[in-house]
Tab-separated table of C-alpha atoms in Angstrom:
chain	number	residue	atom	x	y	z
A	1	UNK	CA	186.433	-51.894	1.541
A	2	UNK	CA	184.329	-48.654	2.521
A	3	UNK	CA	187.323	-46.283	1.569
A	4	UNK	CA	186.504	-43.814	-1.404
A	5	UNK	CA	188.225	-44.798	-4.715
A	6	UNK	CA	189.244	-41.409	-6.929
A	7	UNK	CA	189.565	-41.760	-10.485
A	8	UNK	CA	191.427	-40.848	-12.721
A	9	UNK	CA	194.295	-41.709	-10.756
A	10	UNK	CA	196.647	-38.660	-12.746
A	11	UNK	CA	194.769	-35.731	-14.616
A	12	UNK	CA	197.361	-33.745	-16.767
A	13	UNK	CA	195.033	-30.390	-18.270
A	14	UNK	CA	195.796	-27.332	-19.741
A	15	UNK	CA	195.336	-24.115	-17.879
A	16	UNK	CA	191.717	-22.539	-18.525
A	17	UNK	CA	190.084	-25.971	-18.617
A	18	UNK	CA	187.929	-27.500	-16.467
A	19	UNK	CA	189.333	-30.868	-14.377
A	20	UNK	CA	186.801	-33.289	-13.661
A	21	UNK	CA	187.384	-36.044	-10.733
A	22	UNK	CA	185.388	-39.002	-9.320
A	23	UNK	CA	185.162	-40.965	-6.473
A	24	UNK	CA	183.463	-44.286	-5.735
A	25	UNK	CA	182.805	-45.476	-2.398
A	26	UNK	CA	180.612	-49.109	-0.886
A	27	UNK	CA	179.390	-48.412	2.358
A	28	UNK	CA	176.202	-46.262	3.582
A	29	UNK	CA	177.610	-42.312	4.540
A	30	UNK	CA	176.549	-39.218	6.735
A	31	UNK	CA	178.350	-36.982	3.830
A	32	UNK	CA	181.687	-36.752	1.715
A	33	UNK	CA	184.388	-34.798	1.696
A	34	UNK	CA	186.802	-33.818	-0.838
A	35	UNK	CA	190.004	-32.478	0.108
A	36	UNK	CA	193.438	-30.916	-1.541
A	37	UNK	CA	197.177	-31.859	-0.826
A	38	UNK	CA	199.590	-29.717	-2.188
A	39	UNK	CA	203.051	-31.980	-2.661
A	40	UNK	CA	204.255	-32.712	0.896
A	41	UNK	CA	201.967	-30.639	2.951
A	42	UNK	CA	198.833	-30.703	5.037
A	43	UNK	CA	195.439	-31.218	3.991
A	44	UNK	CA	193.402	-28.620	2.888
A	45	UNK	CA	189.402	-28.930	3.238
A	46	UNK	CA	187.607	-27.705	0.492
A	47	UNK	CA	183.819	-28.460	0.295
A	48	UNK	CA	181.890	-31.246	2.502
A	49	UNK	CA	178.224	-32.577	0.757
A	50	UNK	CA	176.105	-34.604	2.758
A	51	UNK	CA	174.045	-37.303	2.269
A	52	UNK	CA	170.772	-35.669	1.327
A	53	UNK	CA	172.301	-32.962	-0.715
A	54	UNK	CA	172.836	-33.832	-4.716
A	55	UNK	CA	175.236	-30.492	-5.514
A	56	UNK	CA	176.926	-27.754	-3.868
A	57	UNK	CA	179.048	-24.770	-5.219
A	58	UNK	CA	182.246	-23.162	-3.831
A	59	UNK	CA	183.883	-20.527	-6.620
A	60	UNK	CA	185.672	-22.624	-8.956
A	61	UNK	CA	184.420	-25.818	-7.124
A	62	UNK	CA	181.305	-27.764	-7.958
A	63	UNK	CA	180.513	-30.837	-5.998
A	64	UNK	CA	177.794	-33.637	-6.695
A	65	UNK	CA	176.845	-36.968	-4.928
A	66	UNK	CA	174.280	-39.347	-6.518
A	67	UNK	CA	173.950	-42.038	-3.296
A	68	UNK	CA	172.338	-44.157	-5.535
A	69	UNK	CA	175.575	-45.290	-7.868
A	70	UNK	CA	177.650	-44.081	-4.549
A	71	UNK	CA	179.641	-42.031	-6.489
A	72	UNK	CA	180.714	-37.939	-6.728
A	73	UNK	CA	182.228	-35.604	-8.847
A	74	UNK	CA	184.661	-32.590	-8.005
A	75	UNK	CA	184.645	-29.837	-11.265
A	76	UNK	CA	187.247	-27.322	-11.277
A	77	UNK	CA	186.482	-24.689	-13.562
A	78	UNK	CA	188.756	-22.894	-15.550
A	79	UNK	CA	191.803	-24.100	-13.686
A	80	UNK	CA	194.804	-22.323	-12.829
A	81	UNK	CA	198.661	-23.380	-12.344
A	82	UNK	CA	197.970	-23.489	-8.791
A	83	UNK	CA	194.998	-25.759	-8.680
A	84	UNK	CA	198.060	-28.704	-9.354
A	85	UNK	CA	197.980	-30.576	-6.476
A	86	UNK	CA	196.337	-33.983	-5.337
A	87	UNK	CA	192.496	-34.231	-4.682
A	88	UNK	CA	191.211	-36.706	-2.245
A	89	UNK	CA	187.679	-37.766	-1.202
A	90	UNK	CA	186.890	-39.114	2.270
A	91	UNK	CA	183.536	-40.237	2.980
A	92	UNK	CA	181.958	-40.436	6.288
A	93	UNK	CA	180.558	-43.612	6.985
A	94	UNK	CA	177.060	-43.405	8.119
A	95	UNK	CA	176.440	-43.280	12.186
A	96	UNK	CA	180.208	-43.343	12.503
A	97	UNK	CA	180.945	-39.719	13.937
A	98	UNK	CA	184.871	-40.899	15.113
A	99	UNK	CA	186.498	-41.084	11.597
A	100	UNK	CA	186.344	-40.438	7.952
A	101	UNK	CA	188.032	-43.020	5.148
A	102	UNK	CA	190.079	-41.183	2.362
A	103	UNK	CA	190.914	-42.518	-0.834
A	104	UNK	CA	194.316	-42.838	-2.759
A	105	UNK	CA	193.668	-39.488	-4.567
A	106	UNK	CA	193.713	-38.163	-7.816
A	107	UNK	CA	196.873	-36.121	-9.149
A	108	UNK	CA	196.167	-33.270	-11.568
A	109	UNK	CA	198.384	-31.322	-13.309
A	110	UNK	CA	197.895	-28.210	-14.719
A	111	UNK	CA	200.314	-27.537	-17.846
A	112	UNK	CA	201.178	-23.512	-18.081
B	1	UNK	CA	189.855	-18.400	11.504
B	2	UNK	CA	190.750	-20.771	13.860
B	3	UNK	CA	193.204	-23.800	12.685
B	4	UNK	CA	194.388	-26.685	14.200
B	5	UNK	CA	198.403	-26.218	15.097
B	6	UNK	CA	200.663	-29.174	15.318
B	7	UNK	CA	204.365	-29.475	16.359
B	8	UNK	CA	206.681	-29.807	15.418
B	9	UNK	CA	206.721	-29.833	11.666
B	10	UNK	CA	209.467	-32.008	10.852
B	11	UNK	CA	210.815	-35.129	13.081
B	12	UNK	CA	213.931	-37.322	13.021
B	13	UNK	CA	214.520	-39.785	15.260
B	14	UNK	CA	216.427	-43.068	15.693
B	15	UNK	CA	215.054	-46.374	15.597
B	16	UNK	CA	213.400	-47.626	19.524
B	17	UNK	CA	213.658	-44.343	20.592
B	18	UNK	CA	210.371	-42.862	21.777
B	19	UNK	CA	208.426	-39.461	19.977
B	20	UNK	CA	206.051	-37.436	21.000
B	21	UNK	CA	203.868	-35.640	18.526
B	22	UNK	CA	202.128	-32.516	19.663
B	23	UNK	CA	198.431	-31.277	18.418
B	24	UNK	CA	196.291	-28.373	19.306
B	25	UNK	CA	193.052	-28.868	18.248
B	26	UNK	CA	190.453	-25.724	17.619
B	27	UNK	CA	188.921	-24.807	21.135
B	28	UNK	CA	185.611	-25.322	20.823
B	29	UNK	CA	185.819	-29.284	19.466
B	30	UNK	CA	185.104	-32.377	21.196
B	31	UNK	CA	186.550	-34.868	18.648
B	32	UNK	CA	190.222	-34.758	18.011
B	33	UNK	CA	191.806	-37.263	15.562
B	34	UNK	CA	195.461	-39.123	14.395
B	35	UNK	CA	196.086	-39.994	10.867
B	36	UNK	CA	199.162	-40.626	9.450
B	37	UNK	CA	200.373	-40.909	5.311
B	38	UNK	CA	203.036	-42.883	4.159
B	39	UNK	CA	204.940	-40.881	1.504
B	40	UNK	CA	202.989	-41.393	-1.737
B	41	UNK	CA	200.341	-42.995	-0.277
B	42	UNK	CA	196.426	-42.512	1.311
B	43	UNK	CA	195.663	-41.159	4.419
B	44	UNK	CA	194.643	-43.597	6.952
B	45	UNK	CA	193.025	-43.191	9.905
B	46	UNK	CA	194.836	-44.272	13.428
B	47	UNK	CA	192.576	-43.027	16.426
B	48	UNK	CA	190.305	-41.164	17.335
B	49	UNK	CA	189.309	-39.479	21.142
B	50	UNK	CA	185.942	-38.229	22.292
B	51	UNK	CA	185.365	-37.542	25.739
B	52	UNK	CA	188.965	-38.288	26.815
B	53	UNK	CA	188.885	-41.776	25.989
B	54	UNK	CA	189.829	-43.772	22.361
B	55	UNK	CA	186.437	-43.931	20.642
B	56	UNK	CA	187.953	-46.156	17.787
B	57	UNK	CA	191.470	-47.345	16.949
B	58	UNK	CA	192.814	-48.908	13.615
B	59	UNK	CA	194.434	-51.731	13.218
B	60	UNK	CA	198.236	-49.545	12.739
B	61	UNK	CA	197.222	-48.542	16.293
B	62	UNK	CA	198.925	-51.148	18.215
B	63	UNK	CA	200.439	-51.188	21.811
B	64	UNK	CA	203.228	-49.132	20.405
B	65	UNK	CA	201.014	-46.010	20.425
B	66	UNK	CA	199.089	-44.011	22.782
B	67	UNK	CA	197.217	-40.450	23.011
B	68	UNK	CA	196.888	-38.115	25.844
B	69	UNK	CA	194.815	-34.905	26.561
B	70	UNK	CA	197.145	-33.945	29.244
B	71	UNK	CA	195.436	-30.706	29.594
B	72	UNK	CA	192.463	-28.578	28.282
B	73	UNK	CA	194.160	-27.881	24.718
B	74	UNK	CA	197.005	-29.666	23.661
B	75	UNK	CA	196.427	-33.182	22.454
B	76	UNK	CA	199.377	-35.990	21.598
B	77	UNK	CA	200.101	-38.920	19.649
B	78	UNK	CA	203.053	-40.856	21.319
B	79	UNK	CA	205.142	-43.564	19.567
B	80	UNK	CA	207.047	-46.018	22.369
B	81	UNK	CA	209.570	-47.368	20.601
B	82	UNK	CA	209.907	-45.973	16.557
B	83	UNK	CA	210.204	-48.481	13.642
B	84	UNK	CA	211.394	-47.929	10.324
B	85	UNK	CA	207.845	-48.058	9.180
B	86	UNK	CA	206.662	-45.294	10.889
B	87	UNK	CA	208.254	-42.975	8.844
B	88	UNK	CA	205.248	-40.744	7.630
B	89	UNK	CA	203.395	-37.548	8.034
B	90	UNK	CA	200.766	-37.437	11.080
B	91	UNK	CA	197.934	-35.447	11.031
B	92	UNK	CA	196.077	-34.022	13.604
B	93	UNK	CA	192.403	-33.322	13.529
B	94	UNK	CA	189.684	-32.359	15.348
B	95	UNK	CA	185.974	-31.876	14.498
B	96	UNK	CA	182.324	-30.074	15.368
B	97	UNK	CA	178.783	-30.791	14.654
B	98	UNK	CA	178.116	-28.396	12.794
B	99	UNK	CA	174.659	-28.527	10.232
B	100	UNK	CA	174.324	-32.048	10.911
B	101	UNK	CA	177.587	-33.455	10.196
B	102	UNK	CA	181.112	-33.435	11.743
B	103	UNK	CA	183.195	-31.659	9.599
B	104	UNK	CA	187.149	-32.519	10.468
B	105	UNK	CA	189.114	-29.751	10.034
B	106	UNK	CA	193.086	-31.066	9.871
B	107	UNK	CA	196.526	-29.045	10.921
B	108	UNK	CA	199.594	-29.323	8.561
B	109	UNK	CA	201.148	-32.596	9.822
B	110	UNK	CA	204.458	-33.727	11.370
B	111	UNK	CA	206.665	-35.136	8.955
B	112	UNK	CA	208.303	-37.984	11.173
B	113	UNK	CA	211.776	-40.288	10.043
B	114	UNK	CA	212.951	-42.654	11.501
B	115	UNK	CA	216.650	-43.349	10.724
C-alpha cells in the first residue's frame, strides 16, 4: 500500500526527553505531513516537508525526509505532559493534488 | 487565523435513517475533502471535490454517500441510509497551493453513532 506506516506504534517517555517517531511510506510523494490527535478530537497540523526539502524546524518540532529509504522522522524536544497525544504522518502521493494517505499513528505518552 | 468549522460536533442517529454532515471550508480554497476514523483506528480518505465535481472517491464511498456545495461556503457529506458501520468521526478539509504543495488544513470532526 502507499499509506505511511509510523513506528513505534506506542512511545511511553519521561517528561524533559526528547520522543523520536518514524514513518515509512512506498509510493513516489509531492511532500509529507505529520499531524497530532489529541484523544477523541480533530486533527491538528503541525509541520508539512516536501519532497525536495531534507529538514525543517518548528519550536520543539524537527522534521526530516530522506526520499531515498522513503522514510521521516518527527523529534520532539524536551517534551512536555501535553505533547501526549497520537502523531500521524500522511504523505502526499506525487501528482495526486485530491488526497493525502495517513498512517495508523504512533501513541506517545509522556509520564509526569 | 482562519479554520475550517464543521457541524455539528456530535451525531446520533438510528439505523436507515439519513444524516447530513455540515463543513465550512476556509474561503479562499478550491479543494475541500471527507475523511472519516473509525474509533481507534487511521484516517482514511472518502472524497474529495474540486471544481464542484468528485475529483476522486474511495472505495467506503459507495452509492450510500454523496457531497454537495449547495452554496458558495458551506460544503456537506450526506449519508442515505446509516449503517452500524458508519459509526466514526468525519473530517472535513479543505486545501490551497500554497509554496508548491497543497497543504490540507482539517476542522474538528463530527463524531457520528449510529444506534
Amino acid at each position: 500500500s502507499q499509506q505511511g506506516e509510523e513506528d513505534p506504534q506506542a512511545l511511553s517517555i519521561q517528561e524533559g526527553e526528547n520522543a523520536t517517531m518514524n514513518c515509512s511510506y512506498k509510493t513516489s510523494i509531492n511532500n509529507l505531513q505529520w499531524y497530532r490527535q489529541n484523544s477523541g478530537r480533530g486533527l491538528v497540523h503541525l509541520i508539512l516537508i516536501r519532497s525536495n526539502e531534507r529538514e525543517k524546524h518548528s519550536g520543539r518540532l524537527r522534521v526530516t525526509l530522506d526520499t531515498s529509504k522513503k522514510s521521516s522522522s518527527l523529534l520532539i524536544t524536551a517534551s512536555r505532559a501535553a505533547d501526549t497525544a497520537s502523531y500521524f504522518c500522511a504523505i502526499q502521493p506525487m501528482n495526486r493534488d485530491d488526497k493525502i494517505i495517513f498512517g495508523k499513528g504512533t501513541r506517545l505518552h509522556i509520564l509526569p | 487565523e482562519p479554520e475550517v468549522t464543521q457541524t455539528p460536533s456530535h451525531q446520533v442517529t438510528q439505523m436507515g435513517q439519513e444524516v447530513i454532515l455540515r463543513c465550512v471550508p476556509i474561503s479562499n480554497h478550491l479543494y475541500f475533502y471527507w475523511y472519516r476514523q473509525i474509533l481507534g483506528q487511521k484516517v482514511e480518505f472518502l472524497v474529495s471535490f474540486y471544481n464542484n465535481e468528485i475529483s476522486e472517491k474511495s472505495e467506503i464511498f459507495d452509492d450510500q454517500f454523496s457531497v454537495e456545495r449547495p452554496d458558495g461556503s458551506n460544503f456537506t457529506l450526506k449519508i442515505r441510509s446509516t449503517k452500524l458501520e458508519d459509526s466514526a468521526m468525519y473530517f472535513c478539509a479543505s486545501s490551497e497551493f500554497k509554496g508548491g504543495a497543497y497543504e490540507q488544513y482539517f476542522g474538528p470532526g463530527t463524531r457520528l453513532t449510529v444506534t
